Coordinates of C-alpha atoms and ligand atoms in Angstrom, one line a residue:
X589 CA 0.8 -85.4 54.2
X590 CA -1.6 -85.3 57.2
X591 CA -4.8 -83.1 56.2
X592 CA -4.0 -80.2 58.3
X593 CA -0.3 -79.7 57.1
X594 CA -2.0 -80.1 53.5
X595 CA -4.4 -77.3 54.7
X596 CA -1.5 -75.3 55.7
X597 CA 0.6 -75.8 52.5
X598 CA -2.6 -75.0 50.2
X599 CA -2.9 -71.7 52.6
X600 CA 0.8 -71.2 52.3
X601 CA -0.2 -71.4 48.2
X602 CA -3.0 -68.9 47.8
X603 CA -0.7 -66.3 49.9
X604 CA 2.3 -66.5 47.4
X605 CA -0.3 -66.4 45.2
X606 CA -2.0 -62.9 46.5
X607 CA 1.5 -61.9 46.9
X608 CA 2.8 -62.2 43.5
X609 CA -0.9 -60.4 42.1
X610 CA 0.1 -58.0 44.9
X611 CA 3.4 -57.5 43.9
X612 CA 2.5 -56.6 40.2
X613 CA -0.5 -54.0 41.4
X614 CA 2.3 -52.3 43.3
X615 CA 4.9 -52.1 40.3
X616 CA 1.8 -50.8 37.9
X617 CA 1.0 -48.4 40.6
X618 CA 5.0 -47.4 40.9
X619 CA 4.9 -46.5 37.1
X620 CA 1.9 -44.5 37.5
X621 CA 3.7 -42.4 40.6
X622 CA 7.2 -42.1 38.1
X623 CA 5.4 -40.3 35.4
X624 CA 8.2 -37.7 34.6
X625 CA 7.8 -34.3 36.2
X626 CA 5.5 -32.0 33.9
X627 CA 7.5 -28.5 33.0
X628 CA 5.9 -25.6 33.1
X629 CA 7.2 -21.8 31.6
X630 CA 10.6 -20.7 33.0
X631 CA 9.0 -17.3 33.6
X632 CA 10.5 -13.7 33.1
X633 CA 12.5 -14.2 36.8
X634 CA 14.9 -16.0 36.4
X635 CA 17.5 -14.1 38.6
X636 CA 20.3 -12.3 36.2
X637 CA 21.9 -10.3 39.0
X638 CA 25.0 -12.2 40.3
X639 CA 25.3 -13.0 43.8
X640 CA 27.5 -15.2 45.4
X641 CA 25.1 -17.0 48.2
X642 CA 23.1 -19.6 46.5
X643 CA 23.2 -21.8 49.7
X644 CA 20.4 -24.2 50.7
X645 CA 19.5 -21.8 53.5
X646 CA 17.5 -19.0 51.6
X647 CA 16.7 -17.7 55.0
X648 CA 19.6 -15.5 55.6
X649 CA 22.5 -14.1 53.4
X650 CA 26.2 -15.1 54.0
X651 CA 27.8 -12.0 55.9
X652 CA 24.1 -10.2 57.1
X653 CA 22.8 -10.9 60.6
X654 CA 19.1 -10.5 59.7
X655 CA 16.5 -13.1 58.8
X656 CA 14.4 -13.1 56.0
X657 CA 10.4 -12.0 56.7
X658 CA 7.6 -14.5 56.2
X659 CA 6.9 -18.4 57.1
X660 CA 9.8 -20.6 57.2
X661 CA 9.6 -23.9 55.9
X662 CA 11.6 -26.2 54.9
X663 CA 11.3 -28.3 51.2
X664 CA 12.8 -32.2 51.7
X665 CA 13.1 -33.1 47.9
X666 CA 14.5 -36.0 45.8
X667 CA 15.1 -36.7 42.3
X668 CA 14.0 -39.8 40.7
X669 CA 14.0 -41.3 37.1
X670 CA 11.3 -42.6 35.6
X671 CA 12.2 -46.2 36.9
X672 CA 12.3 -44.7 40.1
X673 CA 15.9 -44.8 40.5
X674 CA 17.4 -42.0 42.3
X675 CA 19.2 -39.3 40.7
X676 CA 22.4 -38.1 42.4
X677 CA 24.4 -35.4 41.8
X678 CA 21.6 -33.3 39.6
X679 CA 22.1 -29.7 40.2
X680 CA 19.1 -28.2 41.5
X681 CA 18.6 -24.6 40.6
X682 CA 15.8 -22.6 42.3
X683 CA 14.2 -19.4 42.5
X684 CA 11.5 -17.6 44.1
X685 CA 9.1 -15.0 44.9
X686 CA 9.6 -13.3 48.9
X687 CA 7.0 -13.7 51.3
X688 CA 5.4 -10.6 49.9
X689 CA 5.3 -12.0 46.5
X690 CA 8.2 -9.7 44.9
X691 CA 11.3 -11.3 43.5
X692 CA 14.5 -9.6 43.2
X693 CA 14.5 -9.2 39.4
X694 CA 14.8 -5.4 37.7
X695 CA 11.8 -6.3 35.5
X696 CA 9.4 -7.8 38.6
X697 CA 6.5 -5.2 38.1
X698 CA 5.1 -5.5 41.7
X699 CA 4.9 -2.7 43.6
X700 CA 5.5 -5.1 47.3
X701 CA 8.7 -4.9 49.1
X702 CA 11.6 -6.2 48.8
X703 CA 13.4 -8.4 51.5
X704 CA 17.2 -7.1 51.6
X705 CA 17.5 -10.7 53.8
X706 CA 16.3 -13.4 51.3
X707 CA 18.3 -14.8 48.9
X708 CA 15.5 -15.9 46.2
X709 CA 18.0 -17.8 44.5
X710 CA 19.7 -21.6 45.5
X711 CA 22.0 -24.2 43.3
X712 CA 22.2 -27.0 45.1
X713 CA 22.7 -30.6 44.0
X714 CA 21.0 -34.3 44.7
X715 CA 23.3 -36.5 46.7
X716 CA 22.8 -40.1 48.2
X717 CA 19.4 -41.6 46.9
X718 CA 18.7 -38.5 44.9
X719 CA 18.2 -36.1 48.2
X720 CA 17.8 -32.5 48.1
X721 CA 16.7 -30.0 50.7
X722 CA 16.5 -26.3 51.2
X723 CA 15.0 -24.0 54.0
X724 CA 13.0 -20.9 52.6
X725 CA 10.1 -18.8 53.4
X726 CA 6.2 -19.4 52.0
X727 CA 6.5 -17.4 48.7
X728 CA 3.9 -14.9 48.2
X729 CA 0.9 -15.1 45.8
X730 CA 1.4 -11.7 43.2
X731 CA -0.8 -11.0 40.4
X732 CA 0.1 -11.6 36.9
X733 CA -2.6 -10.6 34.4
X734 CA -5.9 -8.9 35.0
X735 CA -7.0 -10.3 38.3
X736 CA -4.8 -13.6 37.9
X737 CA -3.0 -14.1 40.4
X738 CA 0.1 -16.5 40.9
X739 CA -0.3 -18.9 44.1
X740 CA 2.8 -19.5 46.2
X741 CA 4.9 -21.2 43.7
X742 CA 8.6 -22.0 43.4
X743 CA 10.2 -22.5 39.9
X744 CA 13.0 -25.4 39.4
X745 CA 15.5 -26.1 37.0
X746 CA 17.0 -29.5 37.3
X747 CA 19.6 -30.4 35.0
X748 CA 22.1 -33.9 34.9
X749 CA 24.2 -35.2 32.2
X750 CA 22.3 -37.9 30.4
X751 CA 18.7 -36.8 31.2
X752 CA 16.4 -34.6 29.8
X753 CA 16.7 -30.8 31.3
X754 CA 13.6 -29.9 33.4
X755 CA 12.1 -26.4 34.0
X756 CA 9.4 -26.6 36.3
X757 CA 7.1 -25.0 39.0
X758 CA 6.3 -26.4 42.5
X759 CA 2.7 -25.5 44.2
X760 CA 2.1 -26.0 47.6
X761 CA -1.4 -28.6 48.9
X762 CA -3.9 -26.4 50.7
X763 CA -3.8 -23.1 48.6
X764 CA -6.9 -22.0 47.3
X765 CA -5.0 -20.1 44.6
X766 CA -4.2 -23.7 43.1
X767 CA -7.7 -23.5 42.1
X768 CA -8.1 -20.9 39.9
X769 CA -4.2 -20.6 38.6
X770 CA -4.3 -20.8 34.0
X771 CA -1.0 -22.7 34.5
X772 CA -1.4 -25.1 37.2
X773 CA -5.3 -25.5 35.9
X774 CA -4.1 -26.2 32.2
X775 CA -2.7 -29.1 33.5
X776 CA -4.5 -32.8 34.0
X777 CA -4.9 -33.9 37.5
X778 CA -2.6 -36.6 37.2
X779 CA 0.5 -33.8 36.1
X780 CA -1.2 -31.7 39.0
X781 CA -0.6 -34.3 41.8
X782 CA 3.3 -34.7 40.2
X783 CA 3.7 -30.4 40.7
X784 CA 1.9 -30.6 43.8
X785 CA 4.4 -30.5 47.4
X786 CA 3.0 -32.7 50.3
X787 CA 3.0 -30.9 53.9
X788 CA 4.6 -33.9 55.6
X789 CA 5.5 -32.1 59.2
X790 CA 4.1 -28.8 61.2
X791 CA 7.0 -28.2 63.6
X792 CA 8.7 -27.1 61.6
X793 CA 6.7 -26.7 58.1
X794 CA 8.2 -29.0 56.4
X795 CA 7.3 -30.6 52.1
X796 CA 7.8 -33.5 50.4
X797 CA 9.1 -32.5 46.7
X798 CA 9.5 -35.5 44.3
X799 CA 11.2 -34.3 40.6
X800 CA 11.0 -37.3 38.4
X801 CA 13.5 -37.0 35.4
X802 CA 13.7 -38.5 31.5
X803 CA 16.7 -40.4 30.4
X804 CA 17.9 -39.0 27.0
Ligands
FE2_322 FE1 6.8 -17.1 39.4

């Protein structure tokens, strides 16, 4: 071996060598990132009034021509398990707040308006590599306790045969309400950055969602 093809093949060495160190940083660091979703209180909104749209679109009702008020954005989600395997075929079930912060539920105490064109309420299910996605409107922040009030927040239920049932809520980066929430702020940062959606496009608004679920 000449000593410049020996230099080569000792290079050629050291880089597997970084690689394969490399390699097991990134699975520790994948381990860290498929720390199973943290739930959070189902709430006293969970819709009980029957209605038959539960579409991805939350924008508009089946059979009205109107469009619900408030910022639309879209959610691109996906469900994982904690190996980071996708999860197909969980049924995603999802309600919310309207723009002004009212949901349509008989015992929602807030005086704001409701939206007669927001549907508030979506099944939908994971398909190929665990992908969800729905189009909805920015909830509003409403107050909950003395001068607590909610930030925009949507609350999950994600359920598959074979894995532990999660009930969940989703916060959106960027809102100061985060901040000074008792539920969000009871958790660590590490379950924080796990309940946290990423803006990942302006035009139009769209978050990244990533539910992570336990085997059984
Ligand atoms: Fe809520």
């Amino acid at each position: 071996m000449s000593d410049s093809s020996r230099r080569t093949f000792i290079k050629a060495g050291m880089v597997g060598g970084f690689a394969a160190a490399f390699s097991k940083l990134t699975r520790a660091a994948d381990a860290t990132v498929h720390l199973p979703t943290p739930s959070e209180i189902e709430g006293p909104f969970y819709p009980i009034t029957p209605q038959k749209d539960k579409d991805f679109d939350m924008t508009q009702i089946e059979g009205k021509s109107g469009v619900a008020r408030g910022r639309k954005i879209t959610i691109e989600g996906r469900v994982l398990d904690t190996d980071g395997q996708p999860v197909e075929d969980a049924t995603v079930d999802l309600w919310q707040a309207n723009a002004a912060g009212r949901y349509r539920h008989p015992h929602d105490p807030n005086p704001a308006p409701l939206d007669p064109n927001f549907q508030g309420w979506a099944i939908v299910q994971s398909g190929r590599q665990g992908r969800f996605h729905f189009k909805t409107v920015l909830p509003g922040a409403y107050p909950a306790s003395g001068n607590w009030m909610r930030p925009p927040h949507i609350h999950f239920r994600v359920s598959k045969r074979g894995y532990l049932e999660l009930v969940t809520q989703m916060y959106f980066e960027e809102q100061e309400l985060n901040e000074s929430d008792l539920l969000l702020m009871r958790k660590s940062e590490m379950e924080r950055q796990g309940m946290v959606a990423r803006r990942i496009k302006d035009e139009p608004e769209t978050y990244r969602y990533t539910i992570v679920l336990q085997k059984l």
